[in-house]
mmCIF file of C-alpha atoms in Angstrom:
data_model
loop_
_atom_site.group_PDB
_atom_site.id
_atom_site.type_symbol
_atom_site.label_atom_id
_atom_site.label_comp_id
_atom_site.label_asym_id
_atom_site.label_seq_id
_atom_site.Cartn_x
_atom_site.Cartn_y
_atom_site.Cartn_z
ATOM 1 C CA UNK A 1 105.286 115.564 35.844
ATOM 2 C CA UNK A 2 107.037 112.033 35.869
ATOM 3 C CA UNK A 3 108.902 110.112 33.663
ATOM 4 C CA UNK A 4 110.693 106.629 33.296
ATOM 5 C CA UNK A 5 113.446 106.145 30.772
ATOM 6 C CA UNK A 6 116.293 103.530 30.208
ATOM 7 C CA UNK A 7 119.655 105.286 31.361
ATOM 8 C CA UNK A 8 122.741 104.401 29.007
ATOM 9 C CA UNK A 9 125.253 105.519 31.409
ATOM 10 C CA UNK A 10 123.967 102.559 33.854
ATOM 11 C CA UNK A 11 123.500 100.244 31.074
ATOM 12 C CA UNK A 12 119.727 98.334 30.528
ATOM 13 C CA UNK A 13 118.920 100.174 33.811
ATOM 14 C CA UNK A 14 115.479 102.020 34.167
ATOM 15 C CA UNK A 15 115.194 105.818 35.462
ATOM 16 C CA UNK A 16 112.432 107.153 37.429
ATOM 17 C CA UNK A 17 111.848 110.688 37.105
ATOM 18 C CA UNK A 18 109.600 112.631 39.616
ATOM 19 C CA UNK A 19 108.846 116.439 38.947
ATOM 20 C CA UNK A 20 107.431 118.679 41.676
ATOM 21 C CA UNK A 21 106.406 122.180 41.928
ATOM 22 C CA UNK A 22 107.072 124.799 39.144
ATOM 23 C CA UNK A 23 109.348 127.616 37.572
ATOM 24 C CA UNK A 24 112.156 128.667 40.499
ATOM 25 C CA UNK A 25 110.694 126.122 43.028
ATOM 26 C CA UNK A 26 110.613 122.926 40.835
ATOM 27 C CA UNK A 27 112.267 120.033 42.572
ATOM 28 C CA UNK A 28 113.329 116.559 40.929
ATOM 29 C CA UNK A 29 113.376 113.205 42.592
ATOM 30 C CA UNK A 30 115.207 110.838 40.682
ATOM 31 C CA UNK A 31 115.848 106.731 41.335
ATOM 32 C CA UNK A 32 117.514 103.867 38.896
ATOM 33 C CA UNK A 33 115.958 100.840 38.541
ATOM 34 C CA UNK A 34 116.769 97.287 37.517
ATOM 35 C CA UNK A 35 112.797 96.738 36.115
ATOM 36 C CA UNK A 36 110.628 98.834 34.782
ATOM 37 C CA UNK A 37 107.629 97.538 37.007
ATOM 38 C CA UNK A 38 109.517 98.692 40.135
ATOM 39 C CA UNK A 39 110.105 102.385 38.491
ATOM 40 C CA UNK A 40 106.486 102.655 38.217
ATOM 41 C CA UNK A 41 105.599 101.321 41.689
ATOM 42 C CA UNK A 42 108.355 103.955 43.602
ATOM 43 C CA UNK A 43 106.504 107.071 41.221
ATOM 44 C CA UNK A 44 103.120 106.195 42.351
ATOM 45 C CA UNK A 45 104.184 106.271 45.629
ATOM 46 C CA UNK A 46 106.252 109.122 45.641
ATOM 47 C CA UNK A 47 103.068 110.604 44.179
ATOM 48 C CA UNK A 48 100.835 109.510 46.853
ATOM 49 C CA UNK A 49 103.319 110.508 49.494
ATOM 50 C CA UNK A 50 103.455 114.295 47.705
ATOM 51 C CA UNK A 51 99.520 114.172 48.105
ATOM 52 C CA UNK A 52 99.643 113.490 51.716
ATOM 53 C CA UNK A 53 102.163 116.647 52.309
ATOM 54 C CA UNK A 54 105.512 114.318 52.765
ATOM 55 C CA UNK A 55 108.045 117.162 53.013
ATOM 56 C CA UNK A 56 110.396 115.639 50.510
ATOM 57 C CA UNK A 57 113.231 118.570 50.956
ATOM 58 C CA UNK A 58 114.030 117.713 55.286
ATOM 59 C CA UNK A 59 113.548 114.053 53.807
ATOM 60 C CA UNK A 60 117.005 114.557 51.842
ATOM 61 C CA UNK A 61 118.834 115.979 54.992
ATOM 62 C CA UNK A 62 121.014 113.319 56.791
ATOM 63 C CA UNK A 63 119.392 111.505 59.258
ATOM 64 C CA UNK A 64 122.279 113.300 62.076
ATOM 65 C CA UNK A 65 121.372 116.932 61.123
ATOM 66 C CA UNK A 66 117.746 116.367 61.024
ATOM 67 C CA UNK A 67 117.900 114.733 65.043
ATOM 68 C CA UNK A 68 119.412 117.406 65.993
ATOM 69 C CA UNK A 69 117.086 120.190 64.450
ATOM 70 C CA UNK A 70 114.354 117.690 65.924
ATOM 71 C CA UNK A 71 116.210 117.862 69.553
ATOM 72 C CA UNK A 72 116.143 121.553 69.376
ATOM 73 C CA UNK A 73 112.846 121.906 68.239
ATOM 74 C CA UNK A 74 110.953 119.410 70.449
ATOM 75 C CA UNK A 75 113.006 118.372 73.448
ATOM 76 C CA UNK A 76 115.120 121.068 74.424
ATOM 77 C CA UNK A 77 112.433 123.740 75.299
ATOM 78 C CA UNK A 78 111.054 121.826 77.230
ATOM 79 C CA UNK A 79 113.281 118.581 78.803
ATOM 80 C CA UNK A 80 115.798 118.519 81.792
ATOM 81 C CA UNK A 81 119.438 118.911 81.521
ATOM 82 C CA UNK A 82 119.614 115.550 82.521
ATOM 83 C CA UNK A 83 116.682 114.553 79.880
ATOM 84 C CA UNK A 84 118.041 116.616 77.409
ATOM 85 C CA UNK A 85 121.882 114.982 77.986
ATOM 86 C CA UNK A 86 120.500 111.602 77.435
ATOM 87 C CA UNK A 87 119.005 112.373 73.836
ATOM 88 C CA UNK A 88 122.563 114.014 72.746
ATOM 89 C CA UNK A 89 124.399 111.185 74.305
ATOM 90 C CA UNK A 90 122.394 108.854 71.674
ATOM 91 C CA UNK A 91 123.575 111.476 68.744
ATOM 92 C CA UNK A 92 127.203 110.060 69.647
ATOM 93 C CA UNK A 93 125.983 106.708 69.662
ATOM 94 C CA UNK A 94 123.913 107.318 65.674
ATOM 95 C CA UNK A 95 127.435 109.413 64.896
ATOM 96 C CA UNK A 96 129.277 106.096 64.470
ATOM 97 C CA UNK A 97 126.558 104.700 62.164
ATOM 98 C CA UNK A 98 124.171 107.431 60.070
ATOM 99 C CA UNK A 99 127.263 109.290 59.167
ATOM 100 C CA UNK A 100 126.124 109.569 55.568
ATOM 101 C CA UNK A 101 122.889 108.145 55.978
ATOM 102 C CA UNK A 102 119.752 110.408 54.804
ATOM 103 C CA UNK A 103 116.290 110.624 56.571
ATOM 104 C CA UNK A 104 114.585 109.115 53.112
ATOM 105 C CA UNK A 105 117.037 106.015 53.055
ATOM 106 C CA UNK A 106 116.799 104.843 57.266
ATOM 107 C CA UNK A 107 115.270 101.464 56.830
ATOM 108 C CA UNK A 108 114.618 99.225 59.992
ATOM 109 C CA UNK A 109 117.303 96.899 58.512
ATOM 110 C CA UNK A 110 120.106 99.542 59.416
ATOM 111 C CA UNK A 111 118.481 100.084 62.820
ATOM 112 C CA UNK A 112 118.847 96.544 63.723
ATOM 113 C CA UNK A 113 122.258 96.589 62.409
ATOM 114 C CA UNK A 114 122.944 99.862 64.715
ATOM 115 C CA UNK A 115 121.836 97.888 67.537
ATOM 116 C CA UNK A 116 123.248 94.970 66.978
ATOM 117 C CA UNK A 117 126.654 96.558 66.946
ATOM 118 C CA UNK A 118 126.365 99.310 69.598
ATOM 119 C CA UNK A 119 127.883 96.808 72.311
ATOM 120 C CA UNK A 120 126.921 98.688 75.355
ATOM 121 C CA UNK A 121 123.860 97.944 78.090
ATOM 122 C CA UNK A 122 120.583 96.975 77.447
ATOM 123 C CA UNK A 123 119.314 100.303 78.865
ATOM 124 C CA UNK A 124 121.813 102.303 77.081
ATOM 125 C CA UNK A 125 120.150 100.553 73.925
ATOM 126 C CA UNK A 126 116.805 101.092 75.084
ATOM 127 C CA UNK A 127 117.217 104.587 75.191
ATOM 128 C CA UNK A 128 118.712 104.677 71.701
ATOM 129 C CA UNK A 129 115.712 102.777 70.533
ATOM 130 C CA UNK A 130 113.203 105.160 71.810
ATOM 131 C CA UNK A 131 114.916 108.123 70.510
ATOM 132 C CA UNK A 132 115.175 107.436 67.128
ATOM 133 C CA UNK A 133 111.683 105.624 67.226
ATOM 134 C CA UNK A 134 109.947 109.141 68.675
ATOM 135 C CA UNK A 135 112.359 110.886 65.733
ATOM 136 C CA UNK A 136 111.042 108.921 62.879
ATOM 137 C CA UNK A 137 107.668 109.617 64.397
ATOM 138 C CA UNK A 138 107.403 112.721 64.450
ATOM 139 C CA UNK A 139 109.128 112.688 61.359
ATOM 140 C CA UNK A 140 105.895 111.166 59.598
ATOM 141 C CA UNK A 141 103.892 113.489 61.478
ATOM 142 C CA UNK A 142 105.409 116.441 59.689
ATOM 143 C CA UNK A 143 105.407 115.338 56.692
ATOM 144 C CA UNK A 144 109.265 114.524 55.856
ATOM 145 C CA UNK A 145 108.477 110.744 55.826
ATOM 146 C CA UNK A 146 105.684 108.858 54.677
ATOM 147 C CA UNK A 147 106.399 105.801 57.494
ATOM 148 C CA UNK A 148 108.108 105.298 60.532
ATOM 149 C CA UNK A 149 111.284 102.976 59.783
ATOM 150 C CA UNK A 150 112.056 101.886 63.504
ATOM 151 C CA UNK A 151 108.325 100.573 63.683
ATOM 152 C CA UNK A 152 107.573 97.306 64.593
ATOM 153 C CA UNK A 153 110.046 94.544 66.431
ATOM 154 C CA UNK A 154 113.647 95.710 66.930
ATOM 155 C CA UNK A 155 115.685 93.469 69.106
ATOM 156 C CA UNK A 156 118.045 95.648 71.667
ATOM 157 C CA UNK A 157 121.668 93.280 71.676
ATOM 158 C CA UNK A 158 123.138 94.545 75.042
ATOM 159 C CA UNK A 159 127.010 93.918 75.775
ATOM 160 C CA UNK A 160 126.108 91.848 78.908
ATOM 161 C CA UNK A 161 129.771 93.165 80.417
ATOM 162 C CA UNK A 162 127.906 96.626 80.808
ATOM 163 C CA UNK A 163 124.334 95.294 81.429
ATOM 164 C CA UNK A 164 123.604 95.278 85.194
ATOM 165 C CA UNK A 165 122.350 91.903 86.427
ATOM 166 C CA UNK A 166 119.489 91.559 88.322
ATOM 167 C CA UNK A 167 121.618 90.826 91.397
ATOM 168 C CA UNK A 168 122.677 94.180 91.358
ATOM 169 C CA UNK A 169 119.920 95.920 90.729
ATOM 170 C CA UNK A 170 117.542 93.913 94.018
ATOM 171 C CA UNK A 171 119.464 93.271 97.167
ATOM 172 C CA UNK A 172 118.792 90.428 99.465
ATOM 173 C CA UNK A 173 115.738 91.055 101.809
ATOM 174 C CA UNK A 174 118.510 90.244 104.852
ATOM 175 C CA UNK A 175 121.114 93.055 103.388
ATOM 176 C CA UNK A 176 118.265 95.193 103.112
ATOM 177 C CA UNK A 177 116.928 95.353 106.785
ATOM 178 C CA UNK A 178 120.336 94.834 108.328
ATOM 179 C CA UNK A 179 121.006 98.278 106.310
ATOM 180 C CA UNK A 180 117.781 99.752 106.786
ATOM 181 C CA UNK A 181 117.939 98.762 111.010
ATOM 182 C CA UNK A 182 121.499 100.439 110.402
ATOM 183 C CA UNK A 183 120.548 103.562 109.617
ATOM 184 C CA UNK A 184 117.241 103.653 111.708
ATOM 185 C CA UNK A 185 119.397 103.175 114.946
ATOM 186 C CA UNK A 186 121.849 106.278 113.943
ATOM 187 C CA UNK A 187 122.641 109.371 115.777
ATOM 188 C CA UNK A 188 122.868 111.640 112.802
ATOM 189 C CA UNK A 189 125.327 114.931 113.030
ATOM 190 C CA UNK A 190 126.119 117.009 110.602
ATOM 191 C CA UNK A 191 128.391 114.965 109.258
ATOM 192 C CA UNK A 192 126.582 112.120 108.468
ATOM 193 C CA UNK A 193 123.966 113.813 105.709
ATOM 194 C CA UNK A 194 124.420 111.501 103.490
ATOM 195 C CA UNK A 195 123.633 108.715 105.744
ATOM 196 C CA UNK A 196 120.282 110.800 106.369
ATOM 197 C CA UNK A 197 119.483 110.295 103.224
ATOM 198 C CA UNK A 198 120.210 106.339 102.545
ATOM 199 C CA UNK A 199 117.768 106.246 106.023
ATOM 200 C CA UNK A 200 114.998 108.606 104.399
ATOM 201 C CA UNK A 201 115.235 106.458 100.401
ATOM 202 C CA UNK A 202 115.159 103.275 102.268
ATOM 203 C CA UNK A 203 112.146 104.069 104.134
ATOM 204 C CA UNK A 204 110.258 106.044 101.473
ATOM 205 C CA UNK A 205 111.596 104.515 97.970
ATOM 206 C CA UNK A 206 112.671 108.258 97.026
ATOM 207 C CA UNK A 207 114.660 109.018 94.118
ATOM 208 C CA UNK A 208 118.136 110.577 95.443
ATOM 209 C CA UNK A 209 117.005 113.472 93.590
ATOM 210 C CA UNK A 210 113.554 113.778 95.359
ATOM 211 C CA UNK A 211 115.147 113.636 98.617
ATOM 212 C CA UNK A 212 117.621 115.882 98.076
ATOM 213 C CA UNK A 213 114.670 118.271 96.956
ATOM 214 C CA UNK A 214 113.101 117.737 100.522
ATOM 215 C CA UNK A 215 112.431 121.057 102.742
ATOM 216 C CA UNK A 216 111.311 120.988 106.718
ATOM 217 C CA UNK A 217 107.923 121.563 105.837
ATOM 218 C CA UNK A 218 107.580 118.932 103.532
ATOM 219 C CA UNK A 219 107.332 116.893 106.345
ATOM 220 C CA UNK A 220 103.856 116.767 107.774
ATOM 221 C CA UNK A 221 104.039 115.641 111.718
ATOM 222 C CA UNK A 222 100.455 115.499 112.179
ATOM 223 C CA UNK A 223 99.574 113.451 109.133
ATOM 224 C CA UNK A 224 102.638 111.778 109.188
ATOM 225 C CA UNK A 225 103.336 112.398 106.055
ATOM 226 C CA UNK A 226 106.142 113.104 103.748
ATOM 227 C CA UNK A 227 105.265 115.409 100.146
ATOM 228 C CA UNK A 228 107.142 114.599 97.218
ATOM 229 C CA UNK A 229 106.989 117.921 94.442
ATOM 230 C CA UNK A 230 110.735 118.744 93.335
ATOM 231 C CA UNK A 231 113.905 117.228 92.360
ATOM 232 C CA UNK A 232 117.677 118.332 93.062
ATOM 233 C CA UNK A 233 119.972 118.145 89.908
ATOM 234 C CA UNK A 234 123.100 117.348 91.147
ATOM 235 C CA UNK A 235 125.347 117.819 88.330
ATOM 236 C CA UNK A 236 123.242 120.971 86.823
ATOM 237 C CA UNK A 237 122.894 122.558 90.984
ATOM 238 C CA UNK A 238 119.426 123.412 89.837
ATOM 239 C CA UNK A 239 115.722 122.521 91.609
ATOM 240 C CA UNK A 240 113.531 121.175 89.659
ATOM 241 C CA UNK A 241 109.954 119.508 88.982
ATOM 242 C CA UNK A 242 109.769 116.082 89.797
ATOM 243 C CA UNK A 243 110.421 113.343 86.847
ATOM 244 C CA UNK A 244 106.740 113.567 85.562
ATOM 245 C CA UNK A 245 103.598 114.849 86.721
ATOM 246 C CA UNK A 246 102.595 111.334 88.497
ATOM 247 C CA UNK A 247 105.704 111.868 90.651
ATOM 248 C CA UNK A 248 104.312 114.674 92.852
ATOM 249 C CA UNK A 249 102.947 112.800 95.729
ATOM 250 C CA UNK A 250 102.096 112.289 99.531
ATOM 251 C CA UNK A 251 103.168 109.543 101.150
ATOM 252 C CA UNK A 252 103.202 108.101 104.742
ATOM 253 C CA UNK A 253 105.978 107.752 107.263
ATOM 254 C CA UNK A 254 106.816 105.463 109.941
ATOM 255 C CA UNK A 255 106.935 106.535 113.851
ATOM 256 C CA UNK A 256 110.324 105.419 113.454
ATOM 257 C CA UNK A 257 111.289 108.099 110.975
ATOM 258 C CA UNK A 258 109.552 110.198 111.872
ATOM 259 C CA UNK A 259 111.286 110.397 115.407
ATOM 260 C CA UNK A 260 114.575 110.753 113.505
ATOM 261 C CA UNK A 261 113.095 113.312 111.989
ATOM 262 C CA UNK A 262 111.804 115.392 114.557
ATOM 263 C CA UNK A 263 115.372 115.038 116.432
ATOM 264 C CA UNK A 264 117.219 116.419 112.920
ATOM 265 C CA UNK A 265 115.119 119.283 112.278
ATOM 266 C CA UNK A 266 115.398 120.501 115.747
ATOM 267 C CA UNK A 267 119.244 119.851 115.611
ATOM 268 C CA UNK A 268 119.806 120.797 112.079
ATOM 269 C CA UNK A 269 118.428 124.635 112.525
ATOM 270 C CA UNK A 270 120.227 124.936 115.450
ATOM 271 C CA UNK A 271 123.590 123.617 114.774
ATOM 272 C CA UNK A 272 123.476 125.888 111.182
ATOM 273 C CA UNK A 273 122.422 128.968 112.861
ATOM 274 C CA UNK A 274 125.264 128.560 115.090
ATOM 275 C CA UNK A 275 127.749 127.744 112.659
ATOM 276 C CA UNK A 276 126.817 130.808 109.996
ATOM 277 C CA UNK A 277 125.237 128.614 107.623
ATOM 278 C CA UNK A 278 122.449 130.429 106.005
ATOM 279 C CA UNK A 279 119.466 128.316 104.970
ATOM 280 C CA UNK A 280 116.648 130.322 103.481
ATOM 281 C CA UNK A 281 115.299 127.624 101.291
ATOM 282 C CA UNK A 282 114.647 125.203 104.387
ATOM 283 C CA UNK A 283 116.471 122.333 102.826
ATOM 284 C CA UNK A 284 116.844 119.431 105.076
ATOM 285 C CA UNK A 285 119.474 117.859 104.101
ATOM 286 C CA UNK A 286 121.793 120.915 103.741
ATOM 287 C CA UNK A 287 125.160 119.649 104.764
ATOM 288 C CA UNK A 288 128.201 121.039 106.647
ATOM 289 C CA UNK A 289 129.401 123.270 103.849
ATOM 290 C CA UNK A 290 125.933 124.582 103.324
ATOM 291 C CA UNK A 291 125.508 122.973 100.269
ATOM 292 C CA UNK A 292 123.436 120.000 99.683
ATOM 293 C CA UNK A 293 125.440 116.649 99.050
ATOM 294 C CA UNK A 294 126.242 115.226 95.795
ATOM 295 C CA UNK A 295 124.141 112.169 94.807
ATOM 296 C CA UNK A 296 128.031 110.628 93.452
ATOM 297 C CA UNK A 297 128.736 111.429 97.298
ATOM 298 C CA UNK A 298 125.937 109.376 98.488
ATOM 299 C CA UNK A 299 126.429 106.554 96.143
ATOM 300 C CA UNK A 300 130.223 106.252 97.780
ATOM 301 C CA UNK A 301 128.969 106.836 101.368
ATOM 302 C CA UNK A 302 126.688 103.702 100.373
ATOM 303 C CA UNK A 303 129.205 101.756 99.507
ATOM 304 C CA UNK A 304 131.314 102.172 102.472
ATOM 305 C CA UNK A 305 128.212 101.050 104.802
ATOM 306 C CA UNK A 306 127.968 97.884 102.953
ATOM 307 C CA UNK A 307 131.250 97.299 103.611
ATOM 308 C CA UNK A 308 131.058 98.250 107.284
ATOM 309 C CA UNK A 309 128.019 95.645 108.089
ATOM 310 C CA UNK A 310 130.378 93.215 106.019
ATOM 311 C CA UNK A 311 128.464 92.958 102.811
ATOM 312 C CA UNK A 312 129.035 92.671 99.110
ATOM 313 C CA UNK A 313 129.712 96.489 98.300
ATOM 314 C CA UNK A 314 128.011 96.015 94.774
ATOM 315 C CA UNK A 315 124.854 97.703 95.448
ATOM 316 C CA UNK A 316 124.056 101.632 94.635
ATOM 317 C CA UNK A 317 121.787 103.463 95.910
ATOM 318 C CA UNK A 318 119.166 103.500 93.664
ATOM 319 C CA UNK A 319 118.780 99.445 95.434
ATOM 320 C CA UNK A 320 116.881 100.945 98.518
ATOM 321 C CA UNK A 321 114.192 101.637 96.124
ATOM 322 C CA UNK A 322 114.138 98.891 94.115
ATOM 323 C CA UNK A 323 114.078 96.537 96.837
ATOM 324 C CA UNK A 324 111.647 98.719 98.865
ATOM 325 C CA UNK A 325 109.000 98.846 95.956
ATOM 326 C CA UNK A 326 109.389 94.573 95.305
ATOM 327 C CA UNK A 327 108.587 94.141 98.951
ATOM 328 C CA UNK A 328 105.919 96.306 98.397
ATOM 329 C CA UNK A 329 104.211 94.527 94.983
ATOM 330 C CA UNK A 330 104.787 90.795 96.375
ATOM 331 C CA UNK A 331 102.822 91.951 99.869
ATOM 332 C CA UNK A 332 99.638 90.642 99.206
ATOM 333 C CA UNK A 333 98.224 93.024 101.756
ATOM 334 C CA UNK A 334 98.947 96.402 98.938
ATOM 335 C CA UNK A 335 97.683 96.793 95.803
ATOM 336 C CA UNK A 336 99.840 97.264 92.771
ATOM 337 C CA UNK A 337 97.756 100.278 91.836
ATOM 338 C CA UNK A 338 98.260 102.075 95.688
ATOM 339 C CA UNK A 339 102.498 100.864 95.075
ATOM 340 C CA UNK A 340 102.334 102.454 91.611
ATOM 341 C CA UNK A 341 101.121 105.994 93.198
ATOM 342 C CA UNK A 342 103.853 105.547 95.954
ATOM 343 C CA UNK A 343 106.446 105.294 93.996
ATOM 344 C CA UNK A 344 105.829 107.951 91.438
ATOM 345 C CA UNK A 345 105.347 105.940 88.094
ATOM 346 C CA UNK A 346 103.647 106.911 85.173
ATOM 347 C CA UNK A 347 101.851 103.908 84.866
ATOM 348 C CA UNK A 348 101.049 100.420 86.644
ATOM 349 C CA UNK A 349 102.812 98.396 83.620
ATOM 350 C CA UNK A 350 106.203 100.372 85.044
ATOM 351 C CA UNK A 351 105.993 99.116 88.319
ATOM 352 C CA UNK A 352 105.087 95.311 86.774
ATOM 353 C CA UNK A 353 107.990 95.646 84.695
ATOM 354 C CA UNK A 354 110.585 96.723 87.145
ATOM 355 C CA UNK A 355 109.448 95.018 90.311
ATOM 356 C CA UNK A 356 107.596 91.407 90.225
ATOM 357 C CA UNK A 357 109.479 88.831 90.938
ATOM 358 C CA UNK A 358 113.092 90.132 90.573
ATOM 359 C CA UNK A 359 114.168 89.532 94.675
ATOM 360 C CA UNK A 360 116.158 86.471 95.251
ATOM 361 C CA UNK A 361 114.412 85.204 97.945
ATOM 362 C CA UNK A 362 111.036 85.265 96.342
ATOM 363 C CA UNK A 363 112.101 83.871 92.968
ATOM 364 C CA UNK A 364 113.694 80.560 95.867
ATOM 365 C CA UNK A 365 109.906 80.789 96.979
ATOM 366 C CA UNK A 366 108.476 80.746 93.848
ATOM 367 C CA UNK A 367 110.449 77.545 92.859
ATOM 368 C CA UNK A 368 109.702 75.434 95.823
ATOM 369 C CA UNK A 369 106.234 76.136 94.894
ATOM 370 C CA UNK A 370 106.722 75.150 91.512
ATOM 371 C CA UNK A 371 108.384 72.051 92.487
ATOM 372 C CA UNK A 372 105.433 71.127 95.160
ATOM 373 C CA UNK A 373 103.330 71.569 92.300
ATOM 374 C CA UNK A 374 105.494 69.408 89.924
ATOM 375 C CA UNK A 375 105.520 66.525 92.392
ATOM 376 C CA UNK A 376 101.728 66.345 93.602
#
């Protein structure tokens, strides 16, 4: 049943009235008006929407309690700790804005506004963004809302203080070999794990977390190849799957590595059996302490090397790969599709996004050319 009457406590205001359900379970849905025409346009929809199953009670809940009932129902069972630590880190970020704010009342107005205020990085944003969009739309597909609010264009404002530039993210092709010759040239000891590993990312474009995962036989001598199919959590101490399902690969090796390889292998049982250090897993990298290093660890050792071969000590290590994969995509010699598969992405559009054109030395290229055309 549904009504509309004039309300005297609001003065010439109208009332809508929706009823739903019956006896113990009957439910009202009530909304004031300024015109009469508008009262009867929200109760047809609200009566449309309670044909289609909209789940009007979850629809009152604030927007806060129902993300985190969402969290717990969809992404916790079956997200990392690192995945799952991301989607509660964007609860802290909503906390500041949808304090009060119910799931029926989130318009895309007060999303922009949340972004537009956040005032952190553009990825930090991102990820905001794509939370409360998969939220909403899930939302809709249960029934609590009849449309997803954060549909459409929403424009991420980044505080560009905590946005990393591109010049941080892509190293100089020079930097990159003198680093990559560096490490290739070694004599690795125990000690120097975490060297091991800036040598193995920047001649494989592994995540730290993949090559932290890596086990003696993983490495194939005969096919030199290397096989990508877990991950090392760091902060959690756990092994895991890889990042997604696409990640899981094979890839090749240089001779080069591979002969570093061979050496560390043969050295790295010996020198642990020797020293007490029990290794039953077969990690490679297992370090001095028989543990396997810290990927904050690496980022530090990283940092010092740069500022041994006297360069800017800006880059992390997460660089080796990015620069490795945008030598990769501008070689006209490999296709994007084989580049996709060798880094691990989901998709070709990620590697586009991320890679083309972002090295300094090829956007200096690119200019000249544009120039050359320009002046013909």
């Amino acid at each position: 049943m549904s009504r509309i009457y004039l309300n005297p406590l609001k003065g010439r205001k109208y009332k809508a009235e929706l009823s739903l359900g019956s006896g113990g379970s009957r439910r009202r849905k009530t909304k004031t008006f300024n015109e009469i025409s508008q009262a009867k346009q929200w109760l047809h929809q609200m009566e449309i929407d309670y044909d289609r199953g909209t789940t009007f009670e979850m629809a009152n809940w604030r927007f806060l309690d129902y993300y985190l009932h969402w969290v717990d129902l969809y992404k916790r069972p079956v997200v990392s700790p690192n995945t799952l630590e991301t989607y509660l880190i964007s609860y802290s970020h909503y906390e500041r804005f949808f304090e009060r704010v119910k799931m029926e009342d989130v318009t895309r107005n007060q999303i922009q506004a949340f972004l537009n205020q956040l005032g952190l990085s553009h990825e930090t944003g991102r990820k905001d963004l794509q939370h409360i969009r998969a939220c909403m739309r899930d939302a809709v597909s249960d029934g609590v809302l009849a449309r997803n609010p954060a549909d459409g264009t929403l424009q991420i404002i980044a505080d560009p203080s905590r946005t990393k530039p591109d010049d941080k993210k892509f190293m100089p092709i020079s930097s990159f070999k003198k680093i990559r010759d560096f490490l290739l040239s070694y004599h690795y000891f125990l000690a120097d794990v975490n060297r091991l590993v800036l040598m193995i990312i920047s001649q494989s474009g592994l995540r730290v977390g993949e090559c932290l995962a890596l086990k003696y036989e993983d490495i194939d001598f005969v096919h030199r190849t290397l096989r990508v199919d877990e991950s090392w959590d760091s902060q959690h101490l756990v092994l895991k799957g890889t990042k997604t399902s696409h990640a899981e690969r094979t890839i090749p090796l240089p001779n080069a590595v591979l002969n570093v390889l061979n050496r560390w292998i043969h050295y790295h049982r010996q020198v642990l059996f020797k020293s007490g250090i029990k290794n039953p897993d077969h990690f490679l990298l297992l370090n001095k302490y028989g543990i396997l290093p810290n990927s904050k660890n690496i980022n530090e050792t990283y940092h010092q090397l740069q500022k041994r071969l006297g360069l800017p000590s800006k880059f992390s290590t997460h660089t080796l790969r990015h620069t490795l994969a945008s030598l990769m995509v501008t070689s006209k010699d490999i296709s994007i599709v084989y580049v996709s598969k060798y880094l691990g992405h989901a998709s070709v559009m990620i590697t586009q996004k991320y890679y083309i054109g972002l090295l300094p030395e090829q956007v200096d290229v690119e200019a000249r050319k544009v120039l050359k055309v320009i002046a013909e």
